[in-house]
Amino acid sequence: MTRVALLPAGPDPFLLAYWFRNYRRVWAQEVDELHVLVCGQSDPAAKRYIKEQAGSAYVEFYPIRLDHGMALALLMATTTAEYVVFLEDDAYVRRTGEIAARFHRLEAVLDVIG
């Protein structure tokens, strides 16, 4: 059973760098993969920086800003994982174990957590 985290993101490389640091420090070990779709970033240096900050995450760039639903649909197309968590680039998981606990509930008894 594969667990994936999907992040539709805006173009701000510094916001993303902070998000990736939080991810690595707090909950990276709770998912098998992280897929990120960065929308609206075209600067080559900024794209390189984002990729460097992302580490082993799968990062794709889309040339223009997308509506949230379209970005999530494109991200869903990047994975075959059985379990998915949708994330936001302006929201942070603050406690280790929280993502794992939600996945455990999904795997054990639920279909969806909102």
PDB file of N, CA and C in Angstrom:
ATOM      1  N   MET A   1       0.841  -1.178   0.000  1.00  0.00           N
ATOM      2  CA  MET A   1       0.000   0.000   0.000  1.00  0.00           C
ATOM      3  C   MET A   1       0.886   1.240   0.000  1.00  0.00           C
ATOM      4  N   THR A   2       0.670   2.088  -0.974  1.00  0.00           N
ATOM      5  CA  THR A   2       1.488   3.286  -1.121  1.00  0.00           C
ATOM      6  C   THR A   2       0.725   4.499  -0.618  1.00  0.00           C
ATOM      7  N   ARG A   3       1.433   5.352   0.103  1.00  0.00           N
ATOM      8  CA  ARG A   3       0.889   6.622   0.590  1.00  0.00           C
ATOM      9  C   ARG A   3       1.589   7.755  -0.145  1.00  0.00           C
ATOM     10  N   VAL A   4       0.801   8.657  -0.722  1.00  0.00           N
ATOM     11  CA  VAL A   4       1.378   9.795  -1.429  1.00  0.00           C
ATOM     12  C   VAL A   4       0.766  11.087  -0.904  1.00  0.00           C
ATOM     13  N   ALA A   5       1.584  12.117  -0.834  1.00  0.00           N
ATOM     14  CA  ALA A   5       1.139  13.462  -0.503  1.00  0.00           C
ATOM     15  C   ALA A   5       1.196  14.288  -1.782  1.00  0.00           C
ATOM     16  N   LEU A   6       0.119  15.008  -2.083  1.00  0.00           N
ATOM     17  CA  LEU A   6       0.031  15.813  -3.292  1.00  0.00           C
ATOM     18  C   LEU A   6      -0.094  17.282  -2.915  1.00  0.00           C
ATOM     19  N   LEU A   7       0.785  18.103  -3.481  1.00  0.00           N
ATOM     20  CA  LEU A   7       0.818  19.522  -3.159  1.00  0.00           C
ATOM     21  C   LEU A   7       0.711  20.379  -4.411  1.00  0.00           C
ATOM     22  N   PRO A   8      -0.450  21.045  -4.622  1.00  0.00           N
ATOM     23  CA  PRO A   8      -0.519  22.063  -5.656  1.00  0.00           C
ATOM     24  C   PRO A   8       0.068  23.335  -5.057  1.00  0.00           C
ATOM     25  N   ALA A   9       0.998  23.967  -5.762  1.00  0.00           N
ATOM     26  CA  ALA A   9       1.716  25.089  -5.161  1.00  0.00           C
ATOM     27  C   ALA A   9       1.788  26.280  -6.095  1.00  0.00           C
ATOM     28  N   GLY A  10       1.890  27.435  -5.485  1.00  0.00           N
ATOM     29  CA  GLY A  10       2.119  28.664  -6.234  1.00  0.00           C
ATOM     30  C   GLY A  10       3.596  28.800  -6.560  1.00  0.00           C
ATOM     31  N   PRO A  11       3.964  29.928  -7.169  1.00  0.00           N
ATOM     32  CA  PRO A  11       5.318  30.082  -7.701  1.00  0.00           C
ATOM     33  C   PRO A  11       6.371  30.579  -6.702  1.00  0.00           C
ATOM     34  N   ASP A  12       6.005  30.896  -5.477  1.00  0.00           N
ATOM     35  CA  ASP A  12       6.950  31.512  -4.534  1.00  0.00           C
ATOM     36  C   ASP A  12       8.001  30.507  -4.065  1.00  0.00           C
ATOM     37  N   PRO A  13       9.258  30.651  -4.493  1.00  0.00           N
ATOM     38  CA  PRO A  13      10.278  29.668  -4.130  1.00  0.00           C
ATOM     39  C   PRO A  13      10.621  29.671  -2.641  1.00  0.00           C
ATOM     40  N   PHE A  14      10.473  30.813  -1.981  1.00  0.00           N
ATOM     41  CA  PHE A  14      10.833  30.894  -0.570  1.00  0.00           C
ATOM     42  C   PHE A  14       9.749  30.274   0.317  1.00  0.00           C
ATOM     43  N   LEU A  15       8.495  30.468  -0.047  1.00  0.00           N
ATOM     44  CA  LEU A  15       7.401  29.796   0.650  1.00  0.00           C
ATOM     45  C   LEU A  15       7.559  28.285   0.508  1.00  0.00           C
ATOM     46  N   LEU A  16       7.890  27.844  -0.689  1.00  0.00           N
ATOM     47  CA  LEU A  16       8.083  26.411  -0.914  1.00  0.00           C
ATOM     48  C   LEU A  16       9.287  25.873  -0.150  1.00  0.00           C
ATOM     49  N   ALA A  17      10.371  26.632  -0.078  1.00  0.00           N
ATOM     50  CA  ALA A  17      11.542  26.188   0.685  1.00  0.00           C
ATOM     51  C   ALA A  17      11.168  25.976   2.144  1.00  0.00           C
ATOM     52  N   TYR A  18      10.394  26.909   2.706  1.00  0.00           N
ATOM     53  CA  TYR A  18       9.937  26.756   4.093  1.00  0.00           C
ATOM     54  C   TYR A  18       9.047  25.516   4.221  1.00  0.00           C
ATOM     55  N   TRP A  19       8.136  25.319   3.275  1.00  0.00           N
ATOM     56  CA  TRP A  19       7.223  24.169   3.308  1.00  0.00           C
ATOM     57  C   TRP A  19       8.024  22.859   3.264  1.00  0.00           C
ATOM     58  N   PHE A  20       9.007  22.784   2.368  1.00  0.00           N
ATOM     59  CA  PHE A  20       9.819  21.569   2.263  1.00  0.00           C
ATOM     60  C   PHE A  20      10.605  21.306   3.547  1.00  0.00           C
ATOM     61  N   ARG A  21      11.120  22.356   4.186  1.00  0.00           N
ATOM     62  CA  ARG A  21      11.836  22.164   5.468  1.00  0.00           C
ATOM     63  C   ARG A  21      10.905  21.587   6.516  1.00  0.00           C
ATOM     64  N   ASN A  22       9.694  22.125   6.591  1.00  0.00           N
ATOM     65  CA  ASN A  22       8.716  21.588   7.545  1.00  0.00           C
ATOM     66  C   ASN A  22       8.414  20.126   7.238  1.00  0.00           C
ATOM     67  N   TYR A  23       8.206  19.827   5.981  1.00  0.00           N
ATOM     68  CA  TYR A  23       7.924  18.452   5.553  1.00  0.00           C
ATOM     69  C   TYR A  23       9.044  17.510   5.988  1.00  0.00           C
ATOM     70  N   ARG A  24      10.290  17.861   5.698  1.00  0.00           N
ATOM     71  CA  ARG A  24      11.423  16.991   6.046  1.00  0.00           C
ATOM     72  C   ARG A  24      11.553  16.819   7.552  1.00  0.00           C
ATOM     73  N   ARG A  25      11.358  17.870   8.300  1.00  0.00           N
ATOM     74  CA  ARG A  25      11.559  17.815   9.758  1.00  0.00           C
ATOM     75  C   ARG A  25      10.437  17.123  10.503  1.00  0.00           C
ATOM     76  N   VAL A  26       9.219  17.242  10.005  1.00  0.00           N
ATOM     77  CA  VAL A  26       8.069  16.816  10.802  1.00  0.00           C
ATOM     78  C   VAL A  26       7.436  15.518  10.332  1.00  0.00           C
ATOM     79  N   TRP A  27       7.237  15.332   9.029  1.00  0.00           N
ATOM     80  CA  TRP A  27       6.409  14.190   8.645  1.00  0.00           C
ATOM     81  C   TRP A  27       6.797  13.480   7.349  1.00  0.00           C
ATOM     82  N   ALA A  28       7.936  13.731   6.799  1.00  0.00           N
ATOM     83  CA  ALA A  28       8.333  13.089   5.534  1.00  0.00           C
ATOM     84  C   ALA A  28       8.323  11.569   5.627  1.00  0.00           C
ATOM     85  N   GLN A  29       8.672  11.030   6.774  1.00  0.00           N
ATOM     86  CA  GLN A  29       8.724   9.581   6.944  1.00  0.00           C
ATOM     87  C   GLN A  29       7.339   8.934   6.978  1.00  0.00           C
ATOM     88  N   GLU A  30       6.276   9.741   6.969  1.00  0.00           N
ATOM     89  CA  GLU A  30       4.917   9.210   7.071  1.00  0.00           C
ATOM     90  C   GLU A  30       4.262   8.960   5.716  1.00  0.00           C
ATOM     91  N   VAL A  31       4.940   9.327   4.634  1.00  0.00           N
ATOM     92  CA  VAL A  31       4.437   9.075   3.281  1.00  0.00           C
ATOM     93  C   VAL A  31       5.534   8.416   2.462  1.00  0.00           C
ATOM     94  N   ASP A  32       5.123   7.717   1.430  1.00  0.00           N
ATOM     95  CA  ASP A  32       6.088   7.077   0.540  1.00  0.00           C
ATOM     96  C   ASP A  32       6.593   8.029  -0.529  1.00  0.00           C
ATOM     97  N   GLU A  33       5.741   8.966  -0.930  1.00  0.00           N
ATOM     98  CA  GLU A  33       6.100   9.890  -1.994  1.00  0.00           C
ATOM     99  C   GLU A  33       5.466  11.254  -1.744  1.00  0.00           C
ATOM    100  N   LEU A  34       6.119  12.270  -2.265  1.00  0.00           N
ATOM    101  CA  LEU A  34       5.562  13.625  -2.299  1.00  0.00           C
ATOM    102  C   LEU A  34       5.605  14.091  -3.748  1.00  0.00           C
ATOM    103  N   HIS A  35       4.445  14.496  -4.279  1.00  0.00           N
ATOM    104  CA  HIS A  35       4.355  15.024  -5.634  1.00  0.00           C
ATOM    105  C   HIS A  35       3.900  16.475  -5.541  1.00  0.00           C
ATOM    106  N   VAL A  36       4.618  17.352  -6.221  1.00  0.00           N
ATOM    107  CA  VAL A  36       4.353  18.789  -6.160  1.00  0.00           C
ATOM    108  C   VAL A  36       4.153  19.330  -7.568  1.00  0.00           C
ATOM    109  N   LEU A  37       3.104  20.127  -7.748  1.00  0.00           N
ATOM    110  CA  LEU A  37       2.882  20.825  -9.006  1.00  0.00           C
ATOM    111  C   LEU A  37       3.009  22.320  -8.717  1.00  0.00           C
ATOM    112  N   VAL A  38       4.075  22.918  -9.225  1.00  0.00           N
ATOM    113  CA  VAL A  38       4.328  24.344  -9.031  1.00  0.00           C
ATOM    114  C   VAL A  38       3.749  25.072 -10.238  1.00  0.00           C
ATOM    115  N   CYS A  39       2.794  25.955  -9.992  1.00  0.00           N
ATOM    116  CA  CYS A  39       2.101  26.645 -11.077  1.00  0.00           C
ATOM    117  C   CYS A  39       2.554  28.100 -11.175  1.00  0.00           C
ATOM    118  N   GLY A  40       2.860  28.527 -12.390  1.00  0.00           N
ATOM    119  CA  GLY A  40       3.144  29.920 -12.655  1.00  0.00           C
ATOM    120  C   GLY A  40       4.586  30.357 -12.439  1.00  0.00           C
ATOM    121  N   GLN A  41       5.496  29.438 -12.266  1.00  0.00           N
ATOM    122  CA  GLN A  41       6.911  29.800 -12.078  1.00  0.00           C
ATOM    123  C   GLN A  41       7.664  29.510 -13.362  1.00  0.00           C
ATOM    124  N   SER A  42       8.239  30.554 -13.966  1.00  0.00           N
ATOM    125  CA  SER A  42       8.956  30.353 -15.223  1.00  0.00           C
ATOM    126  C   SER A  42      10.439  30.713 -15.137  1.00  0.00           C
ATOM    127  N   ASP A  43      10.871  31.313 -14.044  1.00  0.00           N
ATOM    128  CA  ASP A  43      12.273  31.715 -13.914  1.00  0.00           C
ATOM    129  C   ASP A  43      13.156  30.486 -13.715  1.00  0.00           C
ATOM    130  N   PRO A  44      14.138  30.260 -14.588  1.00  0.00           N
ATOM    131  CA  PRO A  44      14.983  29.068 -14.478  1.00  0.00           C
ATOM    132  C   PRO A  44      15.724  28.958 -13.134  1.00  0.00           C
ATOM    133  N   ALA A  45      16.207  30.072 -12.619  1.00  0.00           N
ATOM    134  CA  ALA A  45      16.924  30.033 -11.334  1.00  0.00           C
ATOM    135  C   ALA A  45      15.978  29.666 -10.202  1.00  0.00           C
ATOM    136  N   ALA A  46      14.783  30.209 -10.211  1.00  0.00           N
ATOM    137  CA  ALA A  46      13.797  29.881  -9.172  1.00  0.00           C
ATOM    138  C   ALA A  46      13.385  28.417  -9.265  1.00  0.00           C
ATOM    139  N   LYS A  47      13.210  27.920 -10.473  1.00  0.00           N
ATOM    140  CA  LYS A  47      12.841  26.512 -10.653  1.00  0.00           C
ATOM    141  C   LYS A  47      13.946  25.584 -10.135  1.00  0.00           C
ATOM    142  N   ARG A  48      15.191  25.941 -10.427  1.00  0.00           N
ATOM    143  CA  ARG A  48      16.326  25.154  -9.924  1.00  0.00           C
ATOM    144  C   ARG A  48      16.338  25.141  -8.394  1.00  0.00           C
ATOM    145  N   TYR A  49      16.145  26.311  -7.800  1.00  0.00           N
ATOM    146  CA  TYR A  49      16.123  26.433  -6.336  1.00  0.00           C
ATOM    147  C   TYR A  49      15.009  25.577  -5.735  1.00  0.00           C
ATOM    148  N   ILE A  50      13.826  25.638  -6.325  1.00  0.00           N
ATOM    149  CA  ILE A  50      12.701  24.834  -5.825  1.00  0.00           C
ATOM    150  C   ILE A  50      13.048  23.354  -5.896  1.00  0.00           C
ATOM    151  N   LYS A  51      13.591  22.912  -7.014  1.00  0.00           N
ATOM    152  CA  LYS A  51      13.980  21.498  -7.156  1.00  0.00           C
ATOM    153  C   LYS A  51      15.014  21.097  -6.113  1.00  0.00           C
ATOM    154  N   GLU A  52      16.001  21.967  -5.872  1.00  0.00           N
ATOM    155  CA  GLU A  52      17.014  21.684  -4.847  1.00  0.00           C
ATOM    156  C   GLU A  52      16.379  21.544  -3.467  1.00  0.00           C
ATOM    157  N   GLN A  53      15.449  22.432  -3.153  1.00  0.00           N
ATOM    158  CA  GLN A  53      14.796  22.406  -1.847  1.00  0.00           C
ATOM    159  C   GLN A  53      13.875  21.193  -1.694  1.00  0.00           C
ATOM    160  N   ALA A  54      13.360  20.702  -2.812  1.00  0.00           N
ATOM    161  CA  ALA A  54      12.405  19.594  -2.778  1.00  0.00           C
ATOM    162  C   ALA A  54      13.050  18.261  -2.429  1.00  0.00           C
ATOM    163  N   GLY A  55      14.352  18.151  -2.586  1.00  0.00           N
ATOM    164  CA  GLY A  55      15.014  16.875  -2.290  1.00  0.00           C
ATOM    165  C   GLY A  55      14.513  15.785  -3.214  1.00  0.00           C
ATOM    166  N   SER A  56      14.019  14.702  -2.641  1.00  0.00           N
ATOM    167  CA  SER A  56      13.595  13.552  -3.440  1.00  0.00           C
ATOM    168  C   SER A  56      12.150  13.647  -3.924  1.00  0.00           C
ATOM    169  N   ALA A  57      11.465  14.724  -3.622  1.00  0.00           N
ATOM    170  CA  ALA A  57      10.079  14.877  -4.070  1.00  0.00           C
ATOM    171  C   ALA A  57      10.014  14.972  -5.591  1.00  0.00           C
ATOM    172  N   TYR A  58       8.934  14.486  -6.137  1.00  0.00           N
ATOM    173  CA  TYR A  58       8.660  14.606  -7.561  1.00  0.00           C
ATOM    174  C   TYR A  58       8.072  16.002  -7.785  1.00  0.00           C
ATOM    175  N   VAL A  59       8.756  16.857  -8.530  1.00  0.00           N
ATOM    176  CA  VAL A  59       8.302  18.232  -8.764  1.00  0.00           C
ATOM    177  C   VAL A  59       8.095  18.447 -10.255  1.00  0.00           C
ATOM    178  N   GLU A  60       6.942  18.988 -10.573  1.00  0.00           N
ATOM    179  CA  GLU A  60       6.620  19.337 -11.953  1.00  0.00           C
ATOM    180  C   GLU A  60       6.220  20.813 -11.975  1.00  0.00           C
ATOM    181  N   PHE A  61       6.499  21.476 -13.085  1.00  0.00           N
ATOM    182  CA  PHE A  61       6.164  22.884 -13.235  1.00  0.00           C
ATOM    183  C   PHE A  61       5.116  23.047 -14.323  1.00  0.00           C
ATOM    184  N   TYR A  62       4.138  23.892 -14.039  1.00  0.00           N
ATOM    185  CA  TYR A  62       3.120  24.235 -15.024  1.00  0.00           C
ATOM    186  C   TYR A  62       3.287  25.721 -15.323  1.00  0.00           C
ATOM    187  N   PRO A  63       3.287  26.123 -16.587  1.00  0.00           N
ATOM    188  CA  PRO A  63       3.695  27.483 -16.927  1.00  0.00           C
ATOM    189  C   PRO A  63       2.781  28.605 -16.422  1.00  0.00           C
ATOM    190  N   ILE A  64       1.508  28.304 -16.173  1.00  0.00           N
ATOM    191  CA  ILE A  64       0.583  29.348 -15.712  1.00  0.00           C
ATOM    192  C   ILE A  64      -0.092  28.905 -14.420  1.00  0.00           C
ATOM    193  N   ARG A  65      -0.682  29.852 -13.725  1.00  0.00           N
ATOM    194  CA  ARG A  65      -1.452  29.524 -12.524  1.00  0.00           C
ATOM    195  C   ARG A  65      -2.696  28.747 -12.945  1.00  0.00           C
ATOM    196  N   LEU A  66      -3.046  27.742 -12.174  1.00  0.00           N
ATOM    197  CA  LEU A  66      -4.227  26.921 -12.456  1.00  0.00           C
ATOM    198  C   LEU A  66      -5.232  27.051 -11.331  1.00  0.00           C
ATOM    199  N   ASP A  67      -6.482  26.777 -11.651  1.00  0.00           N
ATOM    200  CA  ASP A  67      -7.443  26.698 -10.563  1.00  0.00           C
ATOM    201  C   ASP A  67      -7.145  25.428  -9.770  1.00  0.00           C
ATOM    202  N   HIS A  68      -7.545  25.435  -8.520  1.00  0.00           N
ATOM    203  CA  HIS A  68      -7.159  24.385  -7.583  1.00  0.00           C
ATOM    204  C   HIS A  68      -7.598  22.991  -8.050  1.00  0.00           C
ATOM    205  N   GLY A  69      -8.804  22.886  -8.552  1.00  0.00           N
ATOM    206  CA  GLY A  69      -9.307  21.597  -8.999  1.00  0.00           C
ATOM    207  C   GLY A  69      -8.492  21.011 -10.139  1.00  0.00           C
ATOM    208  N   MET A  70      -8.097  21.844 -11.082  1.00  0.00           N
ATOM    209  CA  MET A  70      -7.289  21.384 -12.212  1.00  0.00           C
ATOM    210  C   MET A  70      -5.915  20.929 -11.727  1.00  0.00           C
ATOM    211  N   ALA A  71      -5.320  21.695 -10.810  1.00  0.00           N
ATOM    212  CA  ALA A  71      -4.009  21.313 -10.274  1.00  0.00           C
ATOM    213  C   ALA A  71      -4.096  19.971  -9.551  1.00  0.00           C
ATOM    214  N   LEU A  72      -5.144  19.767  -8.767  1.00  0.00           N
ATOM    215  CA  LEU A  72      -5.302  18.487  -8.065  1.00  0.00           C
ATOM    216  C   LEU A  72      -5.509  17.339  -9.054  1.00  0.00           C
ATOM    217  N   ALA A  73      -6.274  17.581 -10.115  1.00  0.00           N
ATOM    218  CA  ALA A  73      -6.489  16.539 -11.131  1.00  0.00           C
ATOM    219  C   ALA A  73      -5.178  16.166 -11.810  1.00  0.00           C
ATOM    220  N   LEU A  74      -4.367  17.160 -12.140  1.00  0.00           N
ATOM    221  CA  LEU A  74      -3.072  16.865 -12.757  1.00  0.00           C
ATOM    222  C   LEU A  74      -2.173  16.093 -11.787  1.00  0.00           C
ATOM    223  N   LEU A  75      -2.207  16.457 -10.524  1.00  0.00           N
ATOM    224  CA  LEU A  75      -1.411  15.720  -9.531  1.00  0.00           C
ATOM    225  C   LEU A  75      -1.891  14.285  -9.378  1.00  0.00           C
ATOM    226  N   MET A  76      -3.198  14.082  -9.360  1.00  0.00           N
ATOM    227  CA  MET A  76      -3.727  12.717  -9.238  1.00  0.00           C
ATOM    228  C   MET A  76      -3.250  11.849 -10.396  1.00  0.00           C
ATOM    229  N   ALA A  77      -3.053  12.447 -11.551  1.00  0.00           N
ATOM    230  CA  ALA A  77      -2.589  11.703 -12.718  1.00  0.00           C
ATOM    231  C   ALA A  77      -1.127  11.280 -12.593  1.00  0.00           C
ATOM    232  N   THR A  78      -0.402  11.832 -11.619  1.00  0.00           N
ATOM    233  CA  THR A  78       1.014  11.486 -11.457  1.00  0.00           C
ATOM    234  C   THR A  78       1.234  10.289 -10.551  1.00  0.00           C
ATOM    235  N   THR A  79       0.168   9.734  -9.986  1.00  0.00           N
ATOM    236  CA  THR A  79       0.372   8.680  -8.996  1.00  0.00           C
ATOM    237  C   THR A  79      -0.568   7.501  -9.190  1.00  0.00           C
ATOM    238  N   THR A  80      -0.110   6.369  -8.747  1.00  0.00           N
ATOM    239  CA  THR A  80      -0.950   5.172  -8.681  1.00  0.00           C
ATOM    240  C   THR A  80      -1.103   4.729  -7.226  1.00  0.00           C
ATOM    241  N   ALA A  81      -0.761   5.607  -6.307  1.00  0.00           N
ATOM    242  CA  ALA A  81      -0.815   5.275  -4.883  1.00  0.00           C
ATOM    243  C   ALA A  81      -2.233   4.927  -4.456  1.00  0.00           C
ATOM    244  N   GLU A  82      -2.320   4.038  -3.491  1.00  0.00           N
ATOM    245  CA  GLU A  82      -3.624   3.639  -2.973  1.00  0.00           C
ATOM    246  C   GLU A  82      -4.205   4.688  -2.042  1.00  0.00           C
ATOM    247  N   TYR A  83      -3.349   5.373  -1.296  1.00  0.00           N
ATOM    248  CA  TYR A  83      -3.795   6.372  -0.323  1.00  0.00           C
ATOM    249  C   TYR A  83      -3.179   7.719  -0.641  1.00  0.00           C
ATOM    250  N   VAL A  84      -4.018   8.765  -0.599  1.00  0.00           N
ATOM    251  CA  VAL A  84      -3.608  10.102  -1.014  1.00  0.00           C
ATOM    252  C   VAL A  84      -3.990  11.114   0.057  1.00  0.00           C
ATOM    253  N   VAL A  85      -3.089  12.048   0.318  1.00  0.00           N
ATOM    254  CA  VAL A  85      -3.425  13.214   1.138  1.00  0.00           C
ATOM    255  C   VAL A  85      -3.164  14.454   0.291  1.00  0.00           C
ATOM    256  N   PHE A  86      -4.142  15.362   0.247  1.00  0.00           N
ATOM    257  CA  PHE A  86      -3.996  16.637  -0.435  1.00  0.00           C
ATOM    258  C   PHE A  86      -3.496  17.662   0.569  1.00  0.00           C
ATOM    259  N   LEU A  87      -2.552  18.478   0.142  1.00  0.00           N
ATOM    260  CA  LEU A  87      -1.959  19.471   1.028  1.00  0.00           C
ATOM    261  C   LEU A  87      -2.046  20.856   0.422  1.00  0.00           C
ATOM    262  N   GLU A  88      -1.686  21.865   1.216  1.00  0.00           N
ATOM    263  CA  GLU A  88      -1.678  23.252   0.779  1.00  0.00           C
ATOM    264  C   GLU A  88      -0.301  23.849   1.038  1.00  0.00           C
ATOM    265  N   ASP A  89       0.135  24.746   0.161  1.00  0.00           N
ATOM    266  CA  ASP A  89       1.457  25.338   0.349  1.00  0.00           C
ATOM    267  C   ASP A  89       1.485  26.412   1.435  1.00  0.00           C
ATOM    268  N   ASP A  90       0.329  26.792   1.953  1.00  0.00           N
ATOM    269  CA  ASP A  90       0.291  27.761   3.041  1.00  0.00           C
ATOM    270  C   ASP A  90      -0.226  27.145   4.341  1.00  0.00           C
ATOM    271  N   ALA A  91      -0.198  25.831   4.416  1.00  0.00           N
ATOM    272  CA  ALA A  91      -0.600  25.120   5.629  1.00  0.00           C
ATOM    273  C   ALA A  91       0.490  24.097   5.964  1.00  0.00           C
ATOM    274  N   TYR A  92       0.739  23.937   7.251  1.00  0.00           N
ATOM    275  CA  TYR A  92       1.866  23.121   7.689  1.00  0.00           C
ATOM    276  C   TYR A  92       1.418  22.094   8.716  1.00  0.00           C
ATOM    277  N   VAL A  93       1.944  20.888   8.587  1.00  0.00           N
ATOM    278  CA  VAL A  93       1.724  19.852   9.588  1.00  0.00           C
ATOM    279  C   VAL A  93       2.682  20.156  10.732  1.00  0.00           C
ATOM    280  N   ARG A  94       2.159  20.337  11.920  1.00  0.00           N
ATOM    281  CA  ARG A  94       2.987  20.784  13.043  1.00  0.00           C
ATOM    282  C   ARG A  94       3.413  19.664  13.982  1.00  0.00           C
ATOM    283  N   ARG A  95       2.757  18.510  13.913  1.00  0.00           N
ATOM    284  CA  ARG A  95       3.095  17.429  14.838  1.00  0.00           C
ATOM    285  C   ARG A  95       3.396  16.140  14.083  1.00  0.00           C
ATOM    286  N   THR A  96       4.530  15.568  14.392  1.00  0.00           N
ATOM    287  CA  THR A  96       4.887  14.267  13.840  1.00  0.00           C
ATOM    288  C   THR A  96       3.820  13.256  14.245  1.00  0.00           C
ATOM    289  N   GLY A  97       3.447  12.420  13.319  1.00  0.00           N
ATOM    290  CA  GLY A  97       2.463  11.377  13.592  1.00  0.00           C
ATOM    291  C   GLY A  97       1.057  11.702  13.128  1.00  0.00           C
ATOM    292  N   GLU A  98       0.779  12.967  12.843  1.00  0.00           N
ATOM    293  CA  GLU A  98      -0.584  13.351  12.451  1.00  0.00           C
ATOM    294  C   GLU A  98      -0.969  12.777  11.083  1.00  0.00           C
ATOM    295  N   ILE A  99      -0.106  12.863  10.118  1.00  0.00           N
ATOM    296  CA  ILE A  99      -0.405  12.318   8.788  1.00  0.00           C
ATOM    297  C   ILE A  99      -0.502  10.793   8.868  1.00  0.00           C
ATOM    298  N   ALA A 100       0.416  10.173   9.573  1.00  0.00           N
ATOM    299  CA  ALA A 100       0.376   8.713   9.732  1.00  0.00           C
ATOM    300  C   ALA A 100      -0.918   8.273  10.402  1.00  0.00           C
ATOM    301  N   ALA A 101      -1.383   9.018  11.381  1.00  0.00           N
ATOM    302  CA  ALA A 101      -2.627   8.667  12.075  1.00  0.00           C
ATOM    303  C   ALA A 101      -3.816   8.731  11.127  1.00  0.00           C
ATOM    304  N   ARG A 102      -3.842   9.735  10.260  1.00  0.00           N
ATOM    305  CA  ARG A 102      -4.948   9.847   9.295  1.00  0.00           C
ATOM    306  C   ARG A 102      -4.901   8.703   8.281  1.00  0.00           C
ATOM    307  N   PHE A 103      -3.713   8.387   7.811  1.00  0.00           N
ATOM    308  CA  PHE A 103      -3.597   7.260   6.891  1.00  0.00           C
ATOM    309  C   PHE A 103      -4.006   5.957   7.570  1.00  0.00           C
ATOM    310  N   HIS A 104      -3.621   5.784   8.813  1.00  0.00           N
ATOM    311  CA  HIS A 104      -3.994   4.568   9.539  1.00  0.00           C
ATOM    312  C   HIS A 104      -5.517   4.436   9.601  1.00  0.00           C
ATOM    313  N   ARG A 105      -6.208   5.536   9.868  1.00  0.00           N
ATOM    314  CA  ARG A 105      -7.684   5.489   9.905  1.00  0.00           C
ATOM    315  C   ARG A 105      -8.243   5.122   8.534  1.00  0.00           C
ATOM    316  N   LEU A 106      -7.674   5.688   7.481  1.00  0.00           N
ATOM    317  CA  LEU A 106      -8.135   5.344   6.134  1.00  0.00           C
ATOM    318  C   LEU A 106      -7.923   3.862   5.844  1.00  0.00           C
ATOM    319  N   GLU A 107      -6.755   3.377   6.185  1.00  0.00           N
ATOM    320  CA  GLU A 107      -6.420   1.979   5.904  1.00  0.00           C
ATOM    321  C   GLU A 107      -7.269   1.011   6.727  1.00  0.00           C
ATOM    322  N   ALA A 108      -7.666   1.448   7.909  1.00  0.00           N
ATOM    323  CA  ALA A 108      -8.393   0.553   8.813  1.00  0.00           C
ATOM    324  C   ALA A 108      -9.904   0.571   8.605  1.00  0.00           C
ATOM    325  N   VAL A 109     -10.511   1.747   8.540  1.00  0.00           N
ATOM    326  CA  VAL A 109     -11.977   1.776   8.591  1.00  0.00           C
ATOM    327  C   VAL A 109     -12.668   2.772   7.691  1.00  0.00           C
ATOM    328  N   LEU A 110     -11.986   3.750   7.148  1.00  0.00           N
ATOM    329  CA  LEU A 110     -12.660   4.824   6.419  1.00  0.00           C
ATOM    330  C   LEU A 110     -12.327   4.800   4.931  1.00  0.00           C
ATOM    331  N   ASP A 111     -13.096   5.575   4.191  1.00  0.00           N
ATOM    332  CA  ASP A 111     -12.814   5.776   2.769  1.00  0.00           C
ATOM    333  C   ASP A 111     -12.257   7.169   2.498  1.00  0.00           C
ATOM    334  N   VAL A 112     -12.751   8.171   3.250  1.00  0.00           N
ATOM    335  CA  VAL A 112     -12.367   9.565   3.029  1.00  0.00           C
ATOM    336  C   VAL A 112     -12.320  10.286   4.372  1.00  0.00           C
ATOM    337  N   ILE A 113     -11.332  11.158   4.530  1.00  0.00           N
ATOM    338  CA  ILE A 113     -11.302  12.075   5.669  1.00  0.00           C
ATOM    339  C   ILE A 113     -11.248  13.470   5.089  1.00  0.00           C
ATOM    340  N   GLY A 114     -12.114  14.367   5.568  1.00  0.00           N
ATOM    341  CA  GLY A 114     -12.162  15.730   5.036  1.00  0.00           C
ATOM    342  C   GLY A 114     -11.694  16.735   6.039  1.00  0.00           C
TER     343      GLY A 114
END
